[in-house]
Amino acid sequence: TIIYLQYASAFCPALLPSSTILTAFAPRRSTSLCASIRDIDHLMPEHEGFPIEVSFEGMTCKFNVRPNESILSALERTGAGDALCLPTIPHECRKGACLTCTGKHAPGSSASNLTNDNALTQSTSIDVQNAGFVLICSSFVLGEGVKLELGQNSEAWDEIHHKRFATEEAQLLGRAATAYTMRLAAERNVENWKKQTSEVIKWTPNEEDFPFQ
């Protein structure tokens, strides 16, 4: 078949088969598990975007991210998940809101060469950035030197949401919100509020109500 194609190309182009048939004989790229870093680098010309280094549980790979392409999209396009032995890249909303795809800057990473367009509130987005987290579904590479560690969604959730509500200030705000809700409910049903208040005023504590005193 190869000899025939070479002969037709040189002496009689009209004998060449259609592009569809030619495509069938074209060499195919291997997609074996844990592909080497060199294979991924070779697929992307240097002028197309900027190189980025991504790690996951001890595995590391490098690939280029195109202009206006999110890091998540570049991971999917290049098949870098194979090099990381990661069959599925963690993600959910693809809008930078759920934190599922969160990565984190590795030591020596050039954080200034990243920009983002997430759906978080401004204050939360700033907290994410200050903590070194990166939402790869809505982050874009602007230059070289970016190094990320994937699989940081649990740490990000704990840092950004859980710890925020565990502070004394947050607890005070929570109690104030509860009191405000109770007042609104009383204003909507004044008669019921009067009845409950009367019962509280009539109540006389005794020793059984305070067993630990």
XYZ file of C-alpha atoms in Angstrom, residues 55 120 152 164 171:
5
model
C 1.615 17.309 39.528
C -17.121 33.291 43.223
C -6.642 20.218 46.541
C -14.581 30.984 57.866
C -20.589 32.723 65.285
